[in-house]
Amino acid sequence: MLPPKRVTVEVPKLNFFKNFNEIEENLNLHFKLHPEHAIRCVFLRGNPLSITIHPSKPIEISLDSLTSKPKVSMTRKTHHRATHIANTQGLRETLPTLNIAIPGQEPMKNIDTPPPLPAPGQPLMFADLFAGCGGLSLGLSLAGLNGVFAVERDKMAFSTLSANLLQERDVPVAQFSWPDWLEKKAWGIDEILEKHSPKLFELKGKVHVLAGGPPCQGFSFAGRRLESDPRNQLFEKYVEMVKALQPAAIVLENVPGMKVAHKAKSWKELGIQIKPQSYYDKLVESLDRVGYQVLGRILDSSLFGVPQKRPRLIVIGIHKSLALHLQGGVTRAFELLEEVRIKQLQELCLPEIISARDAISDLEIEYAGTKPCTDPSSPAGFQELAYTRPRTHYQSLMHQGAESDMNSVRLSKHKPEIRERFMRIIQDPECAKGVVMHAAQREKYGLKKHRICLMRADNPAPTITTLPDDVLHYSEPRILTVRESARLQSFPDWFQFRGKFTTGGSQRTKECPRYTQVGNAVPPYLARAIGLAIRSLLEEATAAASQQTVTEAEQETLAIA
């Protein structure tokens, strides 16, 4: 390294050198900038990063001549920092197009080679990450896809998924073909990646669709939307699993808030404003890097035969080698999804909109009556609905294949004064229905809870959340049962829920009881439509790729002739 040469650079010195040194440390370069003097710039031959500080003439050093190589790859964040530093007074940056990999997200090799797909007549196989109680898995299964394995950390939620999709029950969907090397238990995605990575790589070509819905609390507008929430980073694990399995298509479901960027960051000292990214933006970049064309759109579940206004971000990706053969690329997925939506309503004989009354009027106390609760997970002293029969077409669809005694129909035990208050709210003509009660209405009835909504019988239900007291029944002075919430999510009556009904206090963030399982779930009818659309998408892409191969072979034959 040459001795220092004094250069006059008019920038906020301390902050500039502090940030520049961070870049040096990331690249493990062996020189330092001092606030009192500068050095000649070093250019690394073979390194895509070259920073030149005027008026010094760059000195060229081969990368091979360095005694140590960079410890870690430069992150996008650091790259942005270098860019903004170089745009400051007296500085110029020479940066060719960078293709710098984030650790754990290196570009996937052979992205031009289409992933294997099943033989004609064989079902697509899928895996479900962050599976919860199995709403997405159930919907994909209803679309004719077969499950391989599911990853869910919470024991209660996994118990529900297992009771319906893993235990060979007599249900109208195929059970998972679980790998013999993977224990049937609640797994965290980080655990399974750490302990079973070699086995996961062996599943390449055997899992055609990778689905998942990372926890949404850090993105949700109903929550506090903390950027630091560690659950926000779980989508990175999703990308790692994509790299391991290399499926033909991917599906990810989340709340619309995933598309909203968190607070902006800035370097006030340098007067630089950095545009923040949403986690959706980061997800798209990460998946693009590993070979997938990805698109996300916000869809309303109520348009798919779900009796609930539930906007959700649906992200669909397809391997780039297949996307090349689709007109419009991955956008074709949402065109097919709209076609499937219309066809699904026709096949199921459902109207465009299903009301709350259409969905759960057969579960009203006045119609069904009550009896002592016999659920083994419920303490003594509770009552449950004594179910009789469906009253509408939607209810008949939900009740197909169900046993006479449905699971999770336990009623809440409200105190008399609470029931009286709820009835006054129901009968109050000034109380808005179908929307969250405003502050004046809550104050009128002495409600401390900030989010509470009285259902409107003739409209789809509001979004079902993880908290049972967020929604009041449209005609009876009570909150909904787990089964009513499940109906509004389009879970069939044969689907059984396991674990506690509710939890509270410090356990709220540690456990996933039945109400939470339902509130977190992907509506099965929405998932069914997504599964059917992906089937059509892959069939279309495969057919187009095969036709191109035939055409190229014919042209080659003609050229030889």
Coordinates of C-alpha atoms in Angstrom, one line a residue:
M1 CA 0.0 0.0 0.0
L2 CA 1.4 3.4 -0.9
P3 CA 2.0 6.1 1.7
P4 CA -0.9 8.5 2.2
K5 CA -1.3 11.4 -0.1
R6 CA -3.2 14.4 1.1
V7 CA -6.4 15.2 -0.8
T8 CA -8.9 17.9 -0.1
V9 CA -12.4 16.4 0.1
E10 CA -15.2 18.6 1.3
V11 CA -17.7 16.2 2.9
P12 CA -18.9 15.7 6.4
K13 CA -15.8 13.8 7.3
L14 CA -16.6 11.7 10.3
N15 CA -19.9 10.3 9.0
F16 CA -18.4 9.7 5.5
F17 CA -15.4 7.8 6.8
K18 CA -17.5 5.9 9.3
N19 CA -19.8 4.6 6.5
F20 CA -16.9 4.0 4.1
N21 CA -15.1 2.0 6.7
E22 CA -18.1 -0.2 7.1
I23 CA -17.9 -1.1 3.4
E24 CA -14.2 -1.9 3.9
E25 CA -14.9 -4.2 6.7
N26 CA -17.6 -6.0 4.7
L27 CA -15.1 -6.6 1.9
N28 CA -12.2 -7.3 4.3
L29 CA -9.9 -4.8 2.5
H30 CA -6.6 -4.0 4.2
F31 CA -6.5 -0.2 4.2
K32 CA -8.0 2.5 6.3
L33 CA -9.2 6.1 5.7
H34 CA -8.3 8.6 8.4
P35 CA -10.3 11.8 9.0
E36 CA -7.1 13.8 8.7
H37 CA -5.9 12.5 5.5
A38 CA -6.9 10.3 2.5
I39 CA -5.1 7.6 0.6
R40 CA -4.8 6.8 -3.1
C41 CA -7.8 4.8 -4.3
V42 CA -7.4 1.1 -4.8
F43 CA -9.0 -0.7 -7.7
L44 CA -9.3 -4.5 -7.5
R45 CA -9.0 -6.2 -10.8
G46 CA -11.7 -8.9 -11.0
N47 CA -13.8 -7.3 -8.3
P48 CA -17.1 -5.8 -9.6
L49 CA -16.8 -3.0 -7.0
S50 CA -14.5 0.0 -7.9
I51 CA -14.6 3.2 -5.9
T52 CA -12.4 6.1 -7.1
I53 CA -11.8 9.2 -5.0
H54 CA -10.6 12.3 -7.0
P55 CA -8.1 13.6 -7.7
S56 CA -6.1 10.5 -6.9
K57 CA -5.2 8.1 -9.7
P58 CA -6.4 4.6 -9.1
I59 CA -3.8 2.0 -8.3
E60 CA -4.7 -1.4 -9.8
I61 CA -4.2 -4.6 -7.7
S62 CA -5.2 -8.1 -8.7
L63 CA -7.7 -9.8 -6.5
D64 CA -5.4 -12.8 -6.6
S65 CA -2.7 -10.9 -4.9
L66 CA -4.7 -10.3 -1.8
T67 CA -3.9 -12.5 1.1
S68 CA -7.5 -12.8 2.3
K69 CA -10.7 -12.9 0.4
P70 CA -13.9 -11.2 1.4
K71 CA -15.4 -12.9 4.4
V72 CA -19.0 -12.1 3.3
S73 CA -20.7 -10.9 0.2
M74 CA -21.7 -7.3 0.2
T75 CA -25.4 -6.8 1.1
R76 CA -27.7 -4.7 -1.0
K77 CA -27.9 -2.3 2.0
T78 CA -24.1 -1.8 1.9
H79 CA -24.2 -1.4 -1.8
H80 CA -26.7 1.4 -1.5
R81 CA -24.6 3.1 1.2
A82 CA -21.6 3.0 -1.2
T83 CA -23.6 4.5 -3.9
H84 CA -24.9 7.4 -1.9
I85 CA -21.4 8.1 -0.3
A86 CA -19.9 8.3 -3.8
N87 CA -22.6 10.9 -4.9
T88 CA -21.4 13.3 -2.2
Q89 CA -19.3 16.4 -3.1
G90 CA -15.9 15.7 -4.5
L91 CA -16.5 12.0 -5.0
R92 CA -17.2 9.8 -8.0
E93 CA -18.1 6.1 -8.0
T94 CA -17.4 3.7 -10.8
L95 CA -19.8 0.8 -10.3
P96 CA -20.5 -1.7 -13.1
T97 CA -23.8 -3.6 -12.8
L98 CA -23.6 -5.5 -9.6
N99 CA -24.8 -9.0 -9.1
I100 CA -23.8 -9.4 -5.5
A101 CA -25.4 -12.3 -3.7
I102 CA -26.9 -12.0 -0.2
P103 CA -25.6 -14.9 2.0
G104 CA -28.0 -17.8 1.8
Q105 CA -29.6 -16.4 -1.4
E106 CA -27.0 -17.0 -4.1
P107 CA -28.4 -17.3 -7.6
M108 CA -29.8 -20.7 -8.4
K109 CA -27.8 -22.6 -11.1
N110 CA -29.4 -24.0 -14.2
I111 CA -32.4 -21.8 -14.1
D112 CA -32.9 -22.4 -17.8
T113 CA -33.7 -26.0 -17.1
P114 CA -37.4 -26.7 -16.4
P115 CA -38.0 -28.5 -13.1
P116 CA -39.5 -32.0 -13.4
L117 CA -43.3 -32.3 -13.5
P118 CA -45.4 -35.4 -13.0
A119 CA -46.4 -37.7 -15.8
P120 CA -49.8 -37.1 -17.4
G121 CA -52.6 -38.3 -15.2
Q122 CA -50.4 -38.0 -12.0
P123 CA -51.2 -35.3 -9.4
L124 CA -49.0 -32.3 -8.7
M125 CA -47.3 -32.7 -5.3
F126 CA -47.0 -29.8 -2.9
A127 CA -45.4 -28.9 0.4
D128 CA -46.9 -26.3 2.8
L129 CA -44.7 -24.1 4.9
F130 CA -46.0 -22.1 7.9
A131 CA -49.0 -24.4 7.4
G132 CA -51.0 -23.5 10.5
C133 CA -54.1 -25.7 10.9
G134 CA -54.0 -26.5 7.2
G135 CA -56.4 -24.1 5.4
L136 CA -54.0 -23.7 2.4
S137 CA -53.2 -27.4 2.4
L138 CA -56.9 -28.3 2.4
G139 CA -57.7 -26.0 -0.4
L140 CA -54.9 -27.3 -2.6
S141 CA -56.0 -30.9 -1.8
L142 CA -59.6 -30.0 -2.8
A143 CA -58.0 -28.8 -6.1
G144 CA -56.6 -32.3 -6.7
L145 CA -53.0 -31.7 -5.6
N146 CA -51.4 -34.1 -3.1
G147 CA -49.4 -33.1 -0.1
V148 CA -45.9 -34.3 0.7
F149 CA -45.1 -32.6 4.0
A150 CA -46.1 -29.6 6.0
V151 CA -44.1 -27.4 8.3
E152 CA -45.8 -25.8 11.3
R153 CA -44.1 -24.8 14.6
D154 CA -47.1 -24.7 16.9
K155 CA -48.1 -28.0 18.4
M156 CA -51.9 -27.2 18.6
A157 CA -52.1 -26.0 15.0
F158 CA -50.1 -29.0 13.8
S159 CA -52.3 -31.3 15.8
T160 CA -55.3 -29.9 13.9
L161 CA -53.6 -30.4 10.5
S162 CA -52.5 -33.9 11.5
A163 CA -56.1 -34.9 12.6
N164 CA -57.5 -34.0 9.2
L165 CA -54.7 -34.5 6.6
L166 CA -52.2 -37.0 8.0
Q167 CA -54.0 -39.7 9.9
E168 CA -55.8 -41.5 7.1
R169 CA -59.3 -40.4 8.2
D170 CA -62.2 -41.1 6.0
V171 CA -62.3 -37.6 4.5
P172 CA -63.0 -36.4 0.9
V173 CA -59.3 -35.4 0.2
A174 CA -56.1 -37.3 -0.2
Q175 CA -53.9 -37.6 2.9
F176 CA -50.3 -36.5 2.8
S177 CA -47.6 -38.9 1.5
W178 CA -45.3 -38.0 4.4
P179 CA -41.5 -38.8 4.0
D180 CA -40.4 -41.6 6.3
W181 CA -37.3 -39.7 7.3
L182 CA -39.4 -36.8 8.7
E183 CA -41.0 -37.2 12.1
K184 CA -44.7 -36.2 12.1
K185 CA -44.5 -33.4 14.6
A186 CA -44.5 -29.7 14.9
W187 CA -41.4 -28.4 13.2
G188 CA -40.0 -24.9 12.8
I189 CA -38.8 -24.1 9.3
D190 CA -35.3 -23.2 10.7
E191 CA -35.1 -26.6 12.5
I192 CA -36.0 -28.6 9.4
L193 CA -33.6 -26.7 7.2
E194 CA -30.8 -27.2 9.8
K195 CA -31.4 -30.9 10.5
H196 CA -32.7 -32.2 7.1
S197 CA -31.1 -30.2 4.3
P198 CA -29.7 -33.2 2.5
K199 CA -33.0 -35.0 2.6
L200 CA -34.8 -31.8 1.4
F201 CA -32.5 -31.6 -1.6
E202 CA -33.4 -35.2 -2.4
L203 CA -37.0 -34.1 -2.8
K204 CA -36.0 -31.9 -5.8
G205 CA -38.4 -32.7 -8.6
K206 CA -40.8 -34.5 -6.3
V207 CA -42.4 -31.3 -4.8
H208 CA -43.9 -29.4 -7.7
V209 CA -45.6 -26.6 -5.8
L210 CA -44.3 -25.0 -2.7
A211 CA -46.9 -23.1 -0.7
G212 CA -46.8 -21.1 2.5
G213 CA -48.1 -18.1 4.5
P214 CA -45.4 -16.7 6.8
P215 CA -46.8 -15.2 10.1
C216 CA -48.3 -11.8 9.3
Q217 CA -48.5 -10.0 12.6
G218 CA -45.5 -7.8 11.8
F219 CA -47.2 -6.7 8.5
S220 CA -50.8 -6.5 9.7
F221 CA -52.7 -3.2 10.0
A222 CA -54.6 -4.8 12.8
G223 CA -51.4 -5.2 14.7
R224 CA -48.5 -2.9 15.6
R225 CA -46.6 -3.5 12.3
L226 CA -43.1 -3.7 13.9
E227 CA -40.3 -3.8 11.4
S228 CA -38.1 -5.5 14.0
D229 CA -40.6 -8.3 14.5
P230 CA -38.5 -11.4 13.9
R231 CA -41.5 -13.1 12.2
N232 CA -41.0 -10.7 9.4
Q233 CA -37.7 -12.4 8.4
L234 CA -39.3 -15.8 8.0
F235 CA -39.9 -15.2 4.3
E236 CA -36.1 -15.6 4.0
K237 CA -36.5 -19.2 5.2
Y238 CA -39.2 -19.7 2.6
V239 CA -36.7 -18.6 -0.1
E240 CA -34.1 -21.1 1.3
M241 CA -36.7 -23.9 1.0
V242 CA -37.4 -22.8 -2.6
K243 CA -33.7 -23.2 -3.3
A244 CA -33.6 -26.6 -1.8
L245 CA -36.8 -28.0 -3.4
Q246 CA -36.7 -26.0 -6.7
P247 CA -40.4 -26.4 -7.4
A248 CA -42.1 -25.5 -10.6
A249 CA -44.4 -23.0 -8.9
I250 CA -44.7 -21.3 -5.6
V251 CA -47.6 -19.8 -3.7
L252 CA -47.4 -17.4 -0.8
E253 CA -50.3 -15.8 1.1
N254 CA -50.2 -12.9 3.5
V255 CA -52.0 -9.7 4.6
P256 CA -52.0 -6.7 2.3
G257 CA -49.6 -4.9 4.7
M258 CA -46.8 -7.0 3.4
K259 CA -46.8 -4.7 0.3
V260 CA -46.5 -1.6 2.5
A261 CA -43.0 -0.4 3.2
H262 CA -42.0 0.3 6.8
K263 CA -40.7 3.7 7.9
A264 CA -38.1 5.5 5.7
K265 CA -34.5 5.5 6.7
S266 CA -32.2 8.4 6.1
W267 CA -28.7 9.7 6.8
K268 CA -29.5 13.2 8.1
E269 CA -25.9 14.1 8.2
L270 CA -25.4 13.5 4.5
G271 CA -28.8 14.7 3.5
I272 CA -29.7 11.4 1.9
Q273 CA -33.1 9.8 1.8
I274 CA -33.3 6.1 1.1
K275 CA -36.6 4.8 -0.3
P276 CA -37.7 2.0 2.0
Q277 CA -38.7 -1.4 0.6
S278 CA -41.7 -3.5 1.6
Y279 CA -41.2 -7.1 2.6
Y280 CA -43.0 -8.0 -0.6
D281 CA -40.4 -6.1 -2.6
K282 CA -37.6 -7.9 -0.8
L283 CA -39.4 -11.3 -1.4
V284 CA -39.7 -10.6 -5.1
E285 CA -36.1 -9.7 -5.4
S286 CA -35.0 -12.8 -3.5
L287 CA -37.1 -15.1 -5.6
D288 CA -36.0 -13.5 -8.8
R289 CA -32.4 -14.1 -7.8
V290 CA -33.0 -17.8 -7.4
G291 CA -34.8 -18.2 -10.7
Y292 CA -38.5 -17.4 -10.3
Q293 CA -40.8 -14.8 -11.9
V294 CA -43.1 -13.6 -9.2
L295 CA -46.2 -11.4 -8.9
G296 CA -48.5 -10.6 -6.0
R297 CA -52.0 -9.2 -6.1
I298 CA -54.5 -8.3 -3.4
L299 CA -57.6 -10.5 -3.7
D300 CA -60.9 -10.4 -1.9
S301 CA -61.8 -13.9 -0.6
S302 CA -65.6 -13.1 -0.8
L303 CA -65.4 -13.3 -4.6
F304 CA -64.3 -17.0 -4.4
G305 CA -67.3 -18.4 -2.5
V306 CA -66.1 -17.4 0.9
P307 CA -68.8 -15.6 3.0
Q308 CA -66.3 -13.1 4.4
K309 CA -64.7 -9.8 3.3
R310 CA -61.1 -10.9 3.6
P311 CA -58.5 -9.0 1.4
R312 CA -55.3 -11.0 1.1
L313 CA -52.0 -10.7 -0.8
I314 CA -51.6 -13.7 -3.0
V315 CA -48.1 -14.2 -4.4
I316 CA -47.6 -16.6 -7.3
G317 CA -44.3 -17.5 -8.8
I318 CA -43.3 -19.8 -11.6
H319 CA -39.8 -21.1 -12.6
K320 CA -38.4 -18.7 -15.2
S321 CA -37.8 -21.6 -17.6
L322 CA -41.6 -22.2 -17.7
A323 CA -42.6 -18.5 -17.5
L324 CA -40.8 -18.0 -20.9
H325 CA -43.5 -20.1 -22.5
L326 CA -46.4 -18.2 -21.1
Q327 CA -47.9 -15.1 -22.8
G328 CA -47.4 -12.4 -20.2
G329 CA -45.3 -14.7 -18.0
V330 CA -46.5 -15.0 -14.4
T331 CA -49.3 -12.5 -15.0
R332 CA -51.0 -15.4 -16.8
A333 CA -51.5 -17.0 -13.4
F334 CA -53.9 -14.3 -12.3
E335 CA -55.8 -14.4 -15.6
L336 CA -56.3 -18.1 -15.1
L337 CA -57.3 -17.5 -11.5
E338 CA -60.1 -15.2 -12.6
E339 CA -61.3 -17.9 -15.0
V340 CA -61.1 -20.5 -12.3
R341 CA -63.0 -18.2 -9.9
I342 CA -66.0 -17.9 -12.2
K343 CA -65.9 -21.7 -13.0
Q344 CA -65.7 -22.5 -9.2
L345 CA -68.8 -20.6 -8.4
Q346 CA -70.6 -22.3 -11.3
E347 CA -69.5 -25.8 -10.3
L348 CA -70.4 -25.3 -6.7
C349 CA -73.7 -23.5 -7.6
L350 CA -72.8 -20.5 -5.5
P351 CA -73.8 -16.8 -6.0
E352 CA -71.3 -14.0 -6.4
I353 CA -71.8 -13.0 -2.8
I354 CA -72.6 -15.3 0.1
S355 CA -74.0 -13.6 3.2
A356 CA -73.3 -14.3 6.9
R357 CA -76.8 -15.6 7.4
D358 CA -76.4 -17.9 4.4
A359 CA -73.3 -19.3 6.0
I360 CA -74.2 -19.8 9.7
S361 CA -78.0 -19.5 10.2
D362 CA -78.2 -23.2 10.9
L363 CA -75.8 -22.7 13.8
E364 CA -78.1 -20.2 15.6
I365 CA -79.2 -21.2 19.1
E366 CA -82.8 -20.4 18.3
Y367 CA -82.7 -22.9 15.4
A368 CA -80.4 -25.6 16.7
G369 CA -80.9 -25.6 20.5
T370 CA -78.1 -26.4 23.0
K371 CA -76.8 -29.3 25.0
P372 CA -73.9 -29.8 27.5
C373 CA -70.5 -29.5 25.8
T374 CA -68.7 -32.9 25.4
D375 CA -65.5 -31.6 23.7
P376 CA -62.6 -33.3 25.6
S377 CA -60.6 -30.0 25.4
S378 CA -63.3 -28.0 27.1
P379 CA -63.7 -27.6 30.9
A380 CA -67.0 -28.6 32.4
G381 CA -70.0 -26.2 32.5
F382 CA -70.1 -25.1 28.9
Q383 CA -73.0 -25.5 26.5
E384 CA -72.7 -26.3 22.8
L385 CA -75.0 -26.2 19.8
A386 CA -77.2 -29.3 19.2
Y387 CA -76.9 -29.4 15.4
T388 CA -79.9 -30.5 13.4
R389 CA -79.6 -29.8 9.6
P390 CA -78.5 -27.3 7.0
R391 CA -80.9 -24.5 5.9
T392 CA -79.1 -23.1 2.8
H393 CA -77.1 -24.5 -0.2
Y394 CA -73.8 -23.2 1.2
Q395 CA -74.5 -24.9 4.5
S396 CA -75.2 -28.1 2.7
L397 CA -71.9 -27.9 0.9
M398 CA -70.1 -27.3 4.2
H399 CA -71.9 -30.2 5.8
Q400 CA -71.1 -32.8 3.2
G401 CA -69.2 -35.7 4.7
A402 CA -69.6 -34.4 8.3
E403 CA -70.5 -36.6 11.3
S404 CA -73.7 -35.9 13.1
D405 CA -71.9 -34.2 16.0
M406 CA -69.7 -31.5 14.7
N407 CA -66.5 -30.5 16.4
S408 CA -65.9 -27.0 17.9
V409 CA -69.5 -25.8 18.4
R410 CA -69.0 -24.8 22.1
L411 CA -70.8 -21.5 23.1
S412 CA -69.1 -18.8 25.2
K413 CA -70.3 -18.3 28.7
H414 CA -71.2 -14.6 28.8
K415 CA -72.3 -12.9 32.0
P416 CA -75.9 -11.7 32.0
E417 CA -74.9 -8.0 31.9
I418 CA -72.6 -8.7 28.9
R419 CA -75.5 -10.5 27.0
E420 CA -77.8 -7.5 27.8
R421 CA -75.2 -5.1 26.4
F422 CA -74.7 -7.1 23.3
M423 CA -78.4 -7.2 22.7
R424 CA -78.7 -3.4 23.0
I425 CA -76.0 -3.0 20.4
I426 CA -77.8 -5.4 18.0
Q427 CA -81.1 -3.5 18.5
D428 CA -79.6 0.0 18.2
P429 CA -80.5 1.4 14.8
E430 CA -77.7 3.9 15.1
C431 CA -75.0 1.3 15.6
A432 CA -73.3 0.6 12.3
K433 CA -73.2 -3.0 11.2
G434 CA -70.6 -4.7 9.2
V435 CA -67.8 -2.2 10.1
V436 CA -65.7 -1.6 13.2
M437 CA -67.5 0.4 15.8
H438 CA -66.2 4.0 16.1
A439 CA -65.0 5.5 19.4
A440 CA -68.3 7.2 20.2
Q441 CA -70.3 4.0 19.9
R442 CA -67.7 2.1 22.0
E443 CA -67.9 4.8 24.7
K444 CA -71.7 4.7 24.6
Y445 CA -71.7 1.0 25.6
G446 CA -68.7 1.1 27.8
L447 CA -66.5 -1.0 25.5
K448 CA -62.8 -0.7 26.2
K449 CA -61.9 -2.9 23.3
H450 CA -60.7 -0.9 20.3
R451 CA -61.7 -3.3 17.5
I452 CA -65.2 -4.8 17.7
C453 CA -67.6 -5.3 14.8
L454 CA -71.3 -6.2 14.7
M455 CA -72.0 -8.5 11.7
R456 CA -74.5 -7.6 9.1
A457 CA -76.7 -10.6 8.4
D458 CA -77.2 -9.9 4.7
N459 CA -73.6 -9.2 3.8
P460 CA -70.4 -11.3 4.0
A461 CA -68.9 -11.3 7.4
P462 CA -66.0 -8.9 8.3
T463 CA -62.5 -10.3 8.4
I464 CA -62.3 -13.1 10.9
T465 CA -59.4 -12.4 13.2
T466 CA -57.5 -14.5 15.8
L467 CA -59.5 -12.8 18.7
P468 CA -62.9 -14.3 19.3
D469 CA -64.4 -11.1 20.7
D470 CA -63.6 -9.0 17.6
V471 CA -66.9 -10.0 15.9
L472 CA -70.5 -10.1 17.4
H473 CA -73.2 -12.3 16.0
Y474 CA -75.8 -10.5 13.8
S475 CA -78.9 -11.6 15.8
E476 CA -77.8 -13.3 19.0
P477 CA -76.1 -11.5 21.9
R478 CA -72.8 -13.4 21.8
I479 CA -69.5 -13.9 20.0
L480 CA -69.1 -16.6 17.4
T481 CA -68.2 -20.2 18.0
V482 CA -65.1 -21.7 16.5
R483 CA -67.3 -23.6 14.1
E484 CA -69.1 -20.4 12.9
S485 CA -65.8 -18.7 12.4
A486 CA -64.6 -21.8 10.4
R487 CA -67.8 -21.7 8.3
L488 CA -67.1 -18.1 7.4
Q489 CA -63.6 -19.2 6.3
S490 CA -65.1 -22.0 4.2
F491 CA -63.8 -24.9 6.3
P492 CA -66.1 -27.9 5.8
D493 CA -67.9 -29.3 8.9
W494 CA -65.9 -32.6 8.8
F495 CA -62.7 -30.6 9.5
Q496 CA -61.9 -31.0 13.2
F497 CA -60.0 -28.5 15.3
R498 CA -57.7 -29.5 18.1
G499 CA -56.2 -27.8 21.1
K500 CA -57.5 -25.2 23.5
F501 CA -60.4 -23.0 22.5
T502 CA -58.7 -19.8 23.7
T503 CA -55.6 -18.6 25.5
G504 CA -54.6 -15.3 27.1
G505 CA -52.0 -13.4 28.9
S506 CA -48.4 -14.2 28.2
Q507 CA -49.4 -17.4 26.4
R508 CA -51.1 -15.4 23.6
T509 CA -47.9 -15.1 21.7
K510 CA -46.8 -18.7 22.5
E511 CA -49.8 -20.8 21.7
C512 CA -52.2 -21.1 18.8
P513 CA -55.6 -22.2 20.1
R514 CA -58.6 -22.9 17.9
Y515 CA -59.9 -19.4 17.4
T516 CA -56.4 -18.3 16.5
Q517 CA -55.9 -21.3 14.1
V518 CA -59.1 -20.3 12.2
G519 CA -58.3 -16.6 12.1
N520 CA -54.8 -17.2 10.7
A521 CA -55.9 -19.7 8.1
V522 CA -56.1 -19.3 4.4
P523 CA -59.8 -19.8 3.3
P524 CA -59.9 -23.2 1.7
Y525 CA -62.2 -22.1 -1.1
L526 CA -59.7 -19.4 -2.0
A527 CA -56.9 -21.9 -1.8
R528 CA -58.8 -24.4 -4.0
A529 CA -59.1 -21.8 -6.7
I530 CA -55.4 -21.0 -6.5
G531 CA -54.6 -24.7 -6.8
L532 CA -56.7 -25.1 -9.8
A533 CA -55.2 -22.0 -11.4
I534 CA -51.7 -23.4 -10.8
R535 CA -52.6 -26.7 -12.3
S536 CA -53.8 -24.9 -15.5
L537 CA -50.7 -22.6 -15.5
L538 CA -48.2 -25.5 -15.4
E539 CA -50.2 -27.5 -17.9
E540 CA -50.2 -24.5 -20.3
A541 CA -46.5 -23.8 -19.8
T542 CA -45.5 -27.4 -20.3
A543 CA -47.6 -27.8 -23.4
A544 CA -46.1 -24.6 -24.9
A545 CA -42.6 -25.8 -24.1
S546 CA -43.2 -29.2 -25.7
Q547 CA -44.6 -27.5 -28.8
Q548 CA -41.5 -25.3 -29.1
T549 CA -39.3 -28.3 -28.8
V550 CA -41.1 -30.1 -31.5
T551 CA -41.0 -27.0 -33.7
E552 CA -37.2 -26.6 -33.2
A553 CA -36.7 -30.2 -34.0
E554 CA -38.7 -29.9 -37.2
Q555 CA -36.7 -26.8 -38.2
E556 CA -33.4 -28.6 -37.6
T557 CA -34.6 -31.5 -39.7
L558 CA -35.5 -29.2 -42.5
A559 CA -32.2 -27.4 -42.2
I560 CA -30.3 -30.7 -42.5
A561 CA -32.4 -31.7 -45.5

